[in-house]
Tab-separated table of C-alpha atoms (C1' of nucleotides) in Angstrom:
chain	number	residue	atom	x	y	z
A	153	MET	CA	13.194	9.238	3.454
A	154	HIS	CA	11.887	6.103	5.077
A	155	TRP	CA	9.109	3.925	3.719
A	156	ILE	CA	6.479	1.383	4.507
A	157	LEU	CA	5.711	-1.274	1.945
A	158	LYS	CA	2.651	-3.399	2.206
A	159	THR	CA	2.334	-6.907	0.960
A	160	GLU	CA	-0.018	-9.773	1.514
A	161	LYS	CA	1.703	-12.583	3.305
A	162	SER	CA	0.109	-15.132	1.015
A	163	CYS	CA	1.285	-13.166	-2.009
A	164	TYR	CA	4.886	-12.287	-1.238
A	165	SER	CA	5.973	-12.384	2.376
A	166	PHE	CA	9.022	-11.150	4.199
A	167	SER	CA	10.085	-14.779	4.591
A	168	ASP	CA	10.061	-15.054	0.828
A	169	LEU	CA	12.349	-12.047	0.666
A	170	GLU	CA	14.657	-13.576	3.252
A	171	LYS	CA	14.833	-16.682	1.115
A	172	ASP	CA	15.330	-14.756	-2.140
A	173	LYS	CA	17.723	-12.243	-0.543
A	174	LYS	CA	16.475	-9.612	-2.981
A	175	THR	CA	13.509	-9.039	-5.221
A	176	ASN	CA	11.921	-6.697	-7.697
A	177	TRP	CA	9.119	-4.856	-5.971
A	178	ASP	CA	6.788	-4.771	-8.938
A	179	GLY	CA	3.097	-5.045	-9.658
A	180	VAL	CA	2.242	-1.679	-8.148
A	181	ARG	CA	-0.736	-0.258	-10.053
A	182	ASN	CA	-1.548	2.910	-8.208
A	183	TYR	CA	-0.342	6.326	-9.253
A	184	GLN	CA	0.382	7.627	-5.793
A	185	ALA	CA	2.279	4.468	-4.918
A	186	ARG	CA	4.154	4.728	-8.182
A	187	ASN	CA	5.216	8.269	-7.404
A	188	ASN	CA	6.486	7.079	-4.065
A	189	LEU	CA	8.455	4.297	-5.746
A	190	LYS	CA	10.035	6.909	-7.980
A	191	SER	CA	11.208	8.898	-4.974
A	192	MET	CA	13.035	5.976	-3.441
A	193	LYS	CA	16.775	6.275	-3.306
A	194	LYS	CA	19.292	3.476	-3.229
A	195	GLY	CA	20.216	2.567	0.331
A	196	GLU	CA	16.987	3.800	1.900
A	197	LEU	CA	15.133	1.533	4.254
A	198	ALA	CA	11.547	0.313	4.175
A	199	LEU	CA	9.420	-1.386	6.770
A	200	ILE	CA	7.567	-4.389	5.438
A	201	TYR	CA	3.977	-4.704	6.568
A	202	HIS	CA	1.910	-7.833	6.074
A	203	SER	CA	-1.666	-6.835	5.378
A	204	VAL	CA	-4.806	-8.979	5.552
A	205	ASN	CA	-3.455	-12.162	7.129
A	206	ASP	CA	-0.959	-10.816	9.576
A	207	LYS	CA	-1.596	-7.113	10.000
A	208	GLN	CA	1.876	-6.652	11.413
A	209	VAL	CA	5.047	-4.820	10.537
A	210	VAL	CA	7.552	-7.632	10.442
A	211	GLY	CA	10.882	-6.509	9.039
A	212	ILE	CA	13.096	-4.086	7.213
A	213	ALA	CA	14.258	-4.129	3.619
A	214	LYS	CA	16.798	-1.945	1.864
A	215	ILE	CA	16.422	-0.364	-1.544
A	216	THR	CA	19.172	-1.686	-3.791
A	217	LYS	CA	18.098	-0.256	-7.136
A	218	GLU	CA	16.183	2.880	-7.922
A	219	TYR	CA	13.111	2.759	-10.083
A	220	PHE	CA	13.029	1.167	-13.509
A	221	PRO	CA	10.183	0.115	-15.834
A	222	ASP	CA	8.002	-2.641	-14.423
A	223	LEU	CA	8.224	-5.367	-17.042
A	224	THR	CA	5.236	-7.175	-15.599
A	225	ALA	CA	2.986	-4.324	-16.733
A	226	THR	CA	1.136	-5.193	-19.929
A	227	GLU	CA	-0.160	-1.681	-20.379
A	228	GLY	CA	0.644	1.689	-18.934
A	229	GLU	CA	3.981	2.873	-17.686
A	230	TRP	CA	4.593	1.459	-14.254
A	231	VAL	CA	7.778	1.153	-12.298
A	232	ALA	CA	9.453	-1.195	-9.866
A	233	VAL	CA	12.407	-0.976	-7.506
A	234	GLU	CA	14.782	-3.649	-6.347
A	235	LEU	CA	15.236	-4.258	-2.674
A	236	CYS	CA	17.000	-6.745	-0.469
A	237	PHE	CA	16.331	-8.448	2.829
A	238	ASP	CA	17.801	-6.514	5.720
A	239	HIS	CA	16.591	-7.907	9.006
A	240	TRP	CA	13.587	-9.097	10.967
A	241	LEU	CA	12.217	-6.871	13.673
A	242	LYS	CA	12.910	-8.340	17.081
A	243	ASN	CA	9.166	-8.378	17.631
A	244	PRO	CA	6.504	-7.645	15.023
A	245	VAL	CA	4.452	-4.504	15.543
A	246	SER	CA	0.758	-5.062	14.971
A	247	LEU	CA	-1.699	-2.673	13.417
A	248	ALA	CA	-3.668	-2.697	16.668
A	249	GLU	CA	-0.611	-1.504	18.594
A	250	ILE	CA	0.039	1.188	16.024
A	251	LYS	CA	-3.524	2.404	16.316
A	252	GLU	CA	-3.193	2.561	20.073
A	253	ASN	CA	-0.077	4.715	19.881
A	254	PRO	CA	-1.019	8.416	19.846
A	255	LYS	CA	2.251	9.279	18.095
A	256	LEU	CA	1.330	7.129	15.127
A	257	GLN	CA	-2.143	8.414	14.379
A	258	ASN	CA	-0.921	10.171	11.261
A	259	LEU	CA	0.856	7.134	9.928
A	260	SER	CA	-0.328	6.463	6.413
A	261	LEU	CA	-1.083	2.901	7.405
A	262	VAL	CA	-3.786	4.258	9.681
A	263	ARG	CA	-4.882	7.265	7.644
A	264	GLN	CA	-4.802	5.806	4.193
A	265	GLY	CA	-4.991	2.082	4.581
A	266	ARG	CA	-5.065	1.253	0.926
A	267	LEU	CA	-1.881	2.887	-0.238
A	268	SER	CA	0.688	0.149	-0.735
A	269	VAL	CA	3.824	2.274	-0.821
A	270	CYS	CA	3.926	5.077	1.714
A	271	PRO	CA	6.541	7.437	3.089
A	272	THR	CA	7.009	7.642	6.826
A	273	SER	CA	8.606	10.351	8.926
A	274	LYS	CA	11.755	9.737	10.929
A	275	ALA	CA	9.787	10.166	14.144
A	276	GLU	CA	7.223	7.570	13.111
A	277	TRP	CA	9.938	5.230	11.966
A	278	ASP	CA	11.813	5.537	15.251
A	279	GLU	CA	8.621	4.975	17.189
A	280	ILE	CA	7.872	1.737	15.363
A	281	ILE	CA	11.439	0.526	15.834
A	282	LYS	CA	11.129	1.334	19.522
A	283	MET	CA	7.923	-0.663	19.751
A	284	SER	CA	9.580	-3.637	18.118
A	285	ASN	CA	12.330	-3.846	20.706
B	39	DG	C1'	-18.671	-12.280	4.367
B	40	DC	C1'	-19.531	-7.497	5.006
B	41	DC	C1'	-18.603	-2.909	4.394
B	42	DA	C1'	-15.961	1.541	4.414
B	43	DA	C1'	-12.627	4.022	1.937
B	44	DC	C1'	-10.688	5.143	-2.006
B	45	DG	C1'	-9.365	4.989	-7.046
B	46	DT	C1'	-10.865	4.556	-11.732
B	47	DT	C1'	-14.021	4.732	-15.475
B	48	DG	C1'	-17.286	6.578	-18.464
B	49	DG	C1'	-21.487	9.269	-19.581
B	50	DC	C1'	-22.928	13.770	-19.922
C	111	DG	C1'	-14.602	18.839	-15.921
C	112	DC	C1'	-18.092	16.823	-12.921
C	113	DC	C1'	-20.021	13.018	-10.736
C	114	DA	C1'	-22.351	8.524	-10.402
C	115	DA	C1'	-21.320	3.809	-10.811
C	116	DC	C1'	-18.335	0.384	-10.254
C	117	DG	C1'	-14.145	-2.281	-8.719
C	118	DT	C1'	-10.560	-3.195	-5.366
C	119	DT	C1'	-8.344	-3.209	-1.032
C	120	DG	C1'	-8.139	-4.374	3.500
C	121	DG	C1'	-9.924	-4.165	8.362
C	122	DC	C1'	-13.264	-6.217	11.115
DNA sequence: GCCAACGTTGGC
DNA sequence: GCCAACGTTGGC
């Protein structure tokens, strides 16, 4: 499975991940997103999308540790995964471009804008990679 | 800054 | 268990 992770640039950007090399992807407080986190397997790849400020897919991260309890949660049982910096896309792919691509109309980024952790099909993944080259 | 979409909460 | 009210997210 491939993934798309959303983050606000001002909150935690892909540059921050490059600097940190790896990070705990925590703070997710949405059940659907949590279920997606739980399905992540070590070694899987995720596109990183900057919402709000950038509205672009900018890079790829790799899952390095499968889900574990999110220690930043003060109540409820939430989970986090660990992931590491993989590489920057050659060119970022903007939300506008994605919306213009008929093959990507079912992408969760378009269909369900608010979900912060979403699965993506191989075909969609390949299409975005193609657009970034 | 506005608003649409969606999730969550709480009264019944 | 339904649904209205409210809060949050995120695009514009």
